[in-house]
Tab-separated table of C-alpha atoms in Angstrom:
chain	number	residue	atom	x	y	z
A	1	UNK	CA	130.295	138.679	-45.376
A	2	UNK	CA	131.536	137.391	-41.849
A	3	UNK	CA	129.760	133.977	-41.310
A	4	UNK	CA	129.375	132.048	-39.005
A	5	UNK	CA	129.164	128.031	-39.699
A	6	UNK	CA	127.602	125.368	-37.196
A	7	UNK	CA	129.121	122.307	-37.918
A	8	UNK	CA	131.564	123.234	-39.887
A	9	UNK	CA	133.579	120.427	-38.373
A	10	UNK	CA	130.961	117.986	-40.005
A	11	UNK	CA	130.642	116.194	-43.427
A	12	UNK	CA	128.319	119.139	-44.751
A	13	UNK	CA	129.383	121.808	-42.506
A	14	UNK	CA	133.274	121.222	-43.782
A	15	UNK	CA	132.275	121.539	-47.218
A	16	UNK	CA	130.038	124.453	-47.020
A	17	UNK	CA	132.829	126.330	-45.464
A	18	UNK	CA	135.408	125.909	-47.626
A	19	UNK	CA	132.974	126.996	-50.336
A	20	UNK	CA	132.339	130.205	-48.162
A	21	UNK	CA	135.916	130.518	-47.781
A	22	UNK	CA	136.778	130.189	-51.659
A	23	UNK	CA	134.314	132.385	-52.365
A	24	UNK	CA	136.232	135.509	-50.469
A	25	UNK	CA	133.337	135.358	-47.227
A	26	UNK	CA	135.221	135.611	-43.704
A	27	UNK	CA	134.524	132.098	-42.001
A	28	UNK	CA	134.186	131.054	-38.478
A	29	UNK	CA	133.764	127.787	-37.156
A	30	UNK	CA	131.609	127.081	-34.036
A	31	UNK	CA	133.518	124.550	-31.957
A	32	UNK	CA	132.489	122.715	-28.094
A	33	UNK	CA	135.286	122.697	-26.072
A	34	UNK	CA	135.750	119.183	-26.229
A	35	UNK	CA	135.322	119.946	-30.446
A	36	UNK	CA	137.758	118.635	-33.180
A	37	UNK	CA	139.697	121.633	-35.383
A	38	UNK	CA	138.237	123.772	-38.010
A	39	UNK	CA	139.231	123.347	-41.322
A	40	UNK	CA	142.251	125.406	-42.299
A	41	UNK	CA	141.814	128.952	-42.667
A	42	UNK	CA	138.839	128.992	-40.550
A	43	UNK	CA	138.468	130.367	-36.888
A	44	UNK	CA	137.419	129.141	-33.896
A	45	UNK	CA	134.024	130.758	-32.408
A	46	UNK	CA	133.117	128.880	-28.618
A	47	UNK	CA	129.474	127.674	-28.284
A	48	UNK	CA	127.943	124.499	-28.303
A	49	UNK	CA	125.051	123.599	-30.668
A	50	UNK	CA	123.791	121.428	-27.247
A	51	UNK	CA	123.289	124.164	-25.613
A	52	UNK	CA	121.275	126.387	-27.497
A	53	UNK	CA	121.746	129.824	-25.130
A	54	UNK	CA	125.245	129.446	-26.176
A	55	UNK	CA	124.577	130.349	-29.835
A	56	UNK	CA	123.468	133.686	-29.095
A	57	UNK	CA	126.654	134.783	-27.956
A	58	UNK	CA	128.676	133.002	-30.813
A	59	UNK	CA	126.668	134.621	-33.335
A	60	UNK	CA	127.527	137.888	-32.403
A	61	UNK	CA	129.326	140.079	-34.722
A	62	UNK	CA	128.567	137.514	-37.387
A	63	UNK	CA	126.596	139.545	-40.434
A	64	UNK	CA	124.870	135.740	-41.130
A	65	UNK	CA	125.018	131.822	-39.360
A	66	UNK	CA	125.118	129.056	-41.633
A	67	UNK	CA	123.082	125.930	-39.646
A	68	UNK	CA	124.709	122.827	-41.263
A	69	UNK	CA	124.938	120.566	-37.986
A	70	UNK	CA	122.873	117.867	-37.120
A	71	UNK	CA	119.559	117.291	-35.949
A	72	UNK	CA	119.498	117.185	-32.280
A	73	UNK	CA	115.392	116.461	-31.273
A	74	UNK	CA	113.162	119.099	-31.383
A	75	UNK	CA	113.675	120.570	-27.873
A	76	UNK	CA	117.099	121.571	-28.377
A	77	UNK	CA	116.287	122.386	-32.047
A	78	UNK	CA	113.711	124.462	-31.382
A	79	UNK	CA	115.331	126.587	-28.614
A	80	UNK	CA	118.337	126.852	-30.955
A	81	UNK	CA	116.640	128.105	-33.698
A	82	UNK	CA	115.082	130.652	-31.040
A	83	UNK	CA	118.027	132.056	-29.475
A	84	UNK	CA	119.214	132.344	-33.009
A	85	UNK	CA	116.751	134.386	-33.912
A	86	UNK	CA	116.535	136.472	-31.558
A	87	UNK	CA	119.879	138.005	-31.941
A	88	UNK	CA	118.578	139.411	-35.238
A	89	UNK	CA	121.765	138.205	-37.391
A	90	UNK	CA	119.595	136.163	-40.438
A	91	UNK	CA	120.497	131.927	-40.265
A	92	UNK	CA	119.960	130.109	-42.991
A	93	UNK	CA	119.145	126.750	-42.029
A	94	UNK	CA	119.781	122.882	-43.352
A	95	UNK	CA	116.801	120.337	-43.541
A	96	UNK	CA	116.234	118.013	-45.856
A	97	UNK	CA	113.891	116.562	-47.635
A	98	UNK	CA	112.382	114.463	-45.433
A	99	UNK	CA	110.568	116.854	-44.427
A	100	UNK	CA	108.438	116.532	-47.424
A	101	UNK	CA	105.940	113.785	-47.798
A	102	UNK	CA	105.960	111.025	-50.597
A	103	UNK	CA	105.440	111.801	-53.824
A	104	UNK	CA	106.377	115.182	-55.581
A	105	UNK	CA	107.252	118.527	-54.001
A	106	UNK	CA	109.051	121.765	-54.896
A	107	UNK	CA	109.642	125.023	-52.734
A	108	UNK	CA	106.445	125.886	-52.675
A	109	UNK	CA	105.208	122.292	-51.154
A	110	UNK	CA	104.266	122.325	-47.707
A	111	UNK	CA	105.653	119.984	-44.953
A	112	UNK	CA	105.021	116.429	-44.312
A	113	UNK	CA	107.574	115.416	-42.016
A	114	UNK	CA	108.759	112.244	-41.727
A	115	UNK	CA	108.197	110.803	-38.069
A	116	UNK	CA	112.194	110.601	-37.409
A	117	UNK	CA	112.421	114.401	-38.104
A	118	UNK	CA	108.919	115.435	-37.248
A	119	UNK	CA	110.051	119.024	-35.399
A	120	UNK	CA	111.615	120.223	-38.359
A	121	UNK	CA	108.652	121.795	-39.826
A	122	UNK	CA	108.654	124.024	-36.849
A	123	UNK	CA	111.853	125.000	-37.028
A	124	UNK	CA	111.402	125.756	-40.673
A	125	UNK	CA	108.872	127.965	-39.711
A	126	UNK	CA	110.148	129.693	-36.962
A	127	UNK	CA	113.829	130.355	-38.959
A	128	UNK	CA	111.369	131.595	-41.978
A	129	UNK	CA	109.542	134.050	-39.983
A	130	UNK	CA	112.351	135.151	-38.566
A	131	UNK	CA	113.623	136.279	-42.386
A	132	UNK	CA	115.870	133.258	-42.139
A	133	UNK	CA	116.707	130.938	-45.228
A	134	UNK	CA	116.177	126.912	-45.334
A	135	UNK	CA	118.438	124.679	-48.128
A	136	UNK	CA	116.551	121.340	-48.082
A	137	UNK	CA	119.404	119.135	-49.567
A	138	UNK	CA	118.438	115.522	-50.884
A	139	UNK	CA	120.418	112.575	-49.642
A	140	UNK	CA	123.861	114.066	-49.996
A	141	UNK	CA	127.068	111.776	-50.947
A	142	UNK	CA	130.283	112.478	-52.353
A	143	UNK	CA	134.198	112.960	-51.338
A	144	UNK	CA	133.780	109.584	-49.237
A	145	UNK	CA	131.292	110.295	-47.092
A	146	UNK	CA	127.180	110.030	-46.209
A	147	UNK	CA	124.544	107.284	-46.727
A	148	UNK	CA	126.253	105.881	-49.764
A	149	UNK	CA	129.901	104.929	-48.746
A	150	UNK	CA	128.513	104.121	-45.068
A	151	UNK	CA	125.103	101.913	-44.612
A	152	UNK	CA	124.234	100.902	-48.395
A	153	UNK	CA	128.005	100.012	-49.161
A	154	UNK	CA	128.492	98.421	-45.935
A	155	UNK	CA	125.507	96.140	-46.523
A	156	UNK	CA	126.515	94.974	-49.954
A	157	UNK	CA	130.194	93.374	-48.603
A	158	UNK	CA	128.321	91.697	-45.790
A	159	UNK	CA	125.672	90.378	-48.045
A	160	UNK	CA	127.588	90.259	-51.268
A	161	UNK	CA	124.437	91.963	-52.679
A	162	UNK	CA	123.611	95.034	-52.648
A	163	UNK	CA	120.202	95.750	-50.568
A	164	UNK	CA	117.272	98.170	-50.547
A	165	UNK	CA	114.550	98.450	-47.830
A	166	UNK	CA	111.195	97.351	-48.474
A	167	UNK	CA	110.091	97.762	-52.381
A	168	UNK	CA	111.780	98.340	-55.464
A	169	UNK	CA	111.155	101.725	-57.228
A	170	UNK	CA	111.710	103.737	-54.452
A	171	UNK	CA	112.896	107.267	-55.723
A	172	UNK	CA	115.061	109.407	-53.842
A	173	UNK	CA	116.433	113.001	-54.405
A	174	UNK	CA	120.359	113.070	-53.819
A	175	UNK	CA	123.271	115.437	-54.228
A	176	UNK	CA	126.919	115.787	-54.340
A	177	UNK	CA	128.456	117.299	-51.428
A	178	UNK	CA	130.581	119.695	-53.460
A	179	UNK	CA	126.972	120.945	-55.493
A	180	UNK	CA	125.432	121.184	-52.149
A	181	UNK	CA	128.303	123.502	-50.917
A	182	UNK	CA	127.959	126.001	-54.026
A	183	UNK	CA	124.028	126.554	-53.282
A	184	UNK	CA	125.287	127.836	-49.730
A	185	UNK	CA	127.386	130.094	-51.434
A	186	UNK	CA	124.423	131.093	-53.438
A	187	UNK	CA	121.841	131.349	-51.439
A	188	UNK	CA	123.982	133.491	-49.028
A	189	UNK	CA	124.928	135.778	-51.768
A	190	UNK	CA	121.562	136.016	-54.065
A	191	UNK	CA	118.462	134.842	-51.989
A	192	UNK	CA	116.235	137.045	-50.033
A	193	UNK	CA	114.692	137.202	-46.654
A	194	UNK	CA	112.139	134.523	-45.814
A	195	UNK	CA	112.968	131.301	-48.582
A	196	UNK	CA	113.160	128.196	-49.181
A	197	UNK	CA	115.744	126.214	-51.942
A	198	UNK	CA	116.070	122.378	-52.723
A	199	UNK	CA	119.471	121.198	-52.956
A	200	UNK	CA	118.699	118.679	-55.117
A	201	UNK	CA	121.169	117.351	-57.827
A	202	UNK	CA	118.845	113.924	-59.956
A	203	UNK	CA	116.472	111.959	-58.478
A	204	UNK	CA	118.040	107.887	-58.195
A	205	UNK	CA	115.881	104.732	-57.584
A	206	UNK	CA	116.996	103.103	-54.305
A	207	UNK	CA	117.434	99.450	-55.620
A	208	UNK	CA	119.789	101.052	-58.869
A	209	UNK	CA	122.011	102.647	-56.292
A	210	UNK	CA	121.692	98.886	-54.635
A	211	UNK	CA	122.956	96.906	-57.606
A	212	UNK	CA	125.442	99.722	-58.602
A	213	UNK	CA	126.612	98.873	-55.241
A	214	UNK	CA	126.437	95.029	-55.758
A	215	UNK	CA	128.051	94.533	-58.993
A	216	UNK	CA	124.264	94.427	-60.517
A	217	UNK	CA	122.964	92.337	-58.398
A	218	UNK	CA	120.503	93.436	-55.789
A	219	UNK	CA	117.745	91.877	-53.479
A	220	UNK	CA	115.264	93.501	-50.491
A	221	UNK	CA	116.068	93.897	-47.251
A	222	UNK	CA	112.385	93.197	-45.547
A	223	UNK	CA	111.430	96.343	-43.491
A	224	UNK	CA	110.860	94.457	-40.163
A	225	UNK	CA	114.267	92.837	-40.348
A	226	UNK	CA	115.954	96.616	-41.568
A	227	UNK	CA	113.437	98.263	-38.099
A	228	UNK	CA	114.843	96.063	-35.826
A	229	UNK	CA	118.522	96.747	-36.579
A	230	UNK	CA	118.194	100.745	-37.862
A	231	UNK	CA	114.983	101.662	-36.162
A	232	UNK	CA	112.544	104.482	-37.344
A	233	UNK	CA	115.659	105.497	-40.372
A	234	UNK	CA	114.466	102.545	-41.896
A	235	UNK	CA	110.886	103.821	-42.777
A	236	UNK	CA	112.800	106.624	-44.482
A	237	UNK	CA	113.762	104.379	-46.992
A	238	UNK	CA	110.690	103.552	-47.814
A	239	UNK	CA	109.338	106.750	-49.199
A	240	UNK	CA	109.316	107.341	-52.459
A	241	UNK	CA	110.232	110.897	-53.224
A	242	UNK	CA	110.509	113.149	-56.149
A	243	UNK	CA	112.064	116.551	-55.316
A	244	UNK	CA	112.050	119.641	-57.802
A	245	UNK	CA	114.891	122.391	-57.517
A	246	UNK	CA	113.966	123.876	-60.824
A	247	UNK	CA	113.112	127.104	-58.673
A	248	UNK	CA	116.507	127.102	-57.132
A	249	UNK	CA	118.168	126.525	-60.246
A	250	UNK	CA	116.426	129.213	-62.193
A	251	UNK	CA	116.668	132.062	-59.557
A	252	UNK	CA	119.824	130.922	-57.992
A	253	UNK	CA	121.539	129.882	-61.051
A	254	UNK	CA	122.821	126.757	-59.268
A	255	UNK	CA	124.418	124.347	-61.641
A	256	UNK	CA	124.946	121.413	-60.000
A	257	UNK	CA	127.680	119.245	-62.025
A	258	UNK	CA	127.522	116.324	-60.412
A	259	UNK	CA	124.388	114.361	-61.866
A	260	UNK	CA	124.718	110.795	-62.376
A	261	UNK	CA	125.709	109.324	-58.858
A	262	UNK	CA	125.094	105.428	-60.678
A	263	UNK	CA	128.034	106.867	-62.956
A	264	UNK	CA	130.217	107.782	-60.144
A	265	UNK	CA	129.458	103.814	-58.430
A	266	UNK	CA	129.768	101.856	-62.034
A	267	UNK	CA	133.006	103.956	-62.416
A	268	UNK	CA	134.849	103.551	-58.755
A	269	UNK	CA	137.722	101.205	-58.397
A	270	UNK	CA	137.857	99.006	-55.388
A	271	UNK	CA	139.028	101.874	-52.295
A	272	UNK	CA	137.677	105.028	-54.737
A	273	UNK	CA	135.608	107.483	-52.631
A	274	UNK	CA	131.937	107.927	-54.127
């Protein structure tokens, strides 16, 4: 297929095409004119996912658009997802799953947004009418980059303990960026019109990633304290989530093979990328 990738310049975007590319799809990239390079291999299409009448006109020609940029507020998502579908070419879509409440949920769960990504239910719905596809990744790491690497690891040097918001026990659905990228692949190759698929690789407790981080050790970092410097993003810690993709897996055949992220930290040297 010819695809078309939004933020394919990003951390997921990147990897998603590359996984296209490998897998013998013709990739574009769309890139702002102020945008960094697409990865080698991978064309340049000009639009800006800012301004959402510019999508129509990238997406042209495309046979699908992959949606892996980030969340922009739900006026600009909204009108993007929109214009998108109303050039007919089929987008499937990244979430995540926060837009699922606490507790557990698989495909067939409806939304409970958190507040810091409250539109996206909306735009679920209007991409899935539309005979769009949504991947709802978990909390995605890997090759360097995301949450992991960034906040959590960042916390434990300045604290010299690694830290968790709120409670222990918190659960939270993750995945390896490279995993995440193969259930593009599939979903663009074996899904139908209309679904939705978890990218979800194991489900990790919050203060274990924490004390993987901290050589064991690991203490709370009180929510009013963690508000006041990260805002609303530090609710999201608190909610305890356990997300199926059995679904996925089973009709999909996705296979993630990256499942033990607290393997990956007790194994890491010093400067070794999650």
């Amino acid at each position: 297929m010819n695809v078309l990738v939004i933020g394919a310049t990003g951390y997921i975007g990147a990897a998603a095409a590359a996984a296209l590319a490998r897998a013998g799809h013709e990739v574009a990239a769309l890139r702002r004119p102020d945008g960094g390079a697409p990865p080698d291999g991978v064309r340049a299409v000009a639009g800006d996912l800012a301004d959402p009448a510019s999508l129509a006109g990238a997406a042209e020609g495309f046979d699908r658009v992959v949606h892996a940029g980030p969340p922009l507020g739900a006026e600009i998502d909204l009108a993007g997802a929109d214009a998108l579908a109303a050039t007919g070419v089929p987008v499937l879509w990244t979430t995540g799953a926060a837009v699922l409440g606490g507790g557990r949920a698989d495909e067939d769960s409806p939304p409970d947004p958190h507040p810091l990504v409250s539109w996206r239910a909306e735009v679920e719905r209007r991409v899935l009418a539309a005979g769009g596809q949504v991947i709802r990744p978990g909390m995605v790491y890997g090759n360097g980059g995301g949450l992991v690497p960034g906040l959590l690891a960042r916390k434990a040097a300045e604290r010299g303990t690694g830290v968790y918001i709120g409670e222990p026990g918190v659960r939270w659905p993750v995945v390896h960026v490279d995993d995440l990228a193969a259930l593009y692949v599939a979903v663009l190759e074996r899904a139908g019109p209309g679904t939705v698929w978890h990218g979800v690789g194991e489900t990790v407790r919050l203060d274990a990633i924490a004390a993987a981080l901290g050589g064991g050790r690991a203490a709370s970092w009180p929510l009013e304290e963690a508000r006041a410097e990260l805002g609303a993003l530090a609710d999201l810690f608190t909610r305890d989530q356990e997300v199926s993709s059995e679904r996925t897996r089973s009709l999909l055949g996705w296979r993630p093979v990256h499942t033990s992220l607290l393997d990956r930290l007790g194994e890491r040297s010093g400067a070794a990328p999650v």
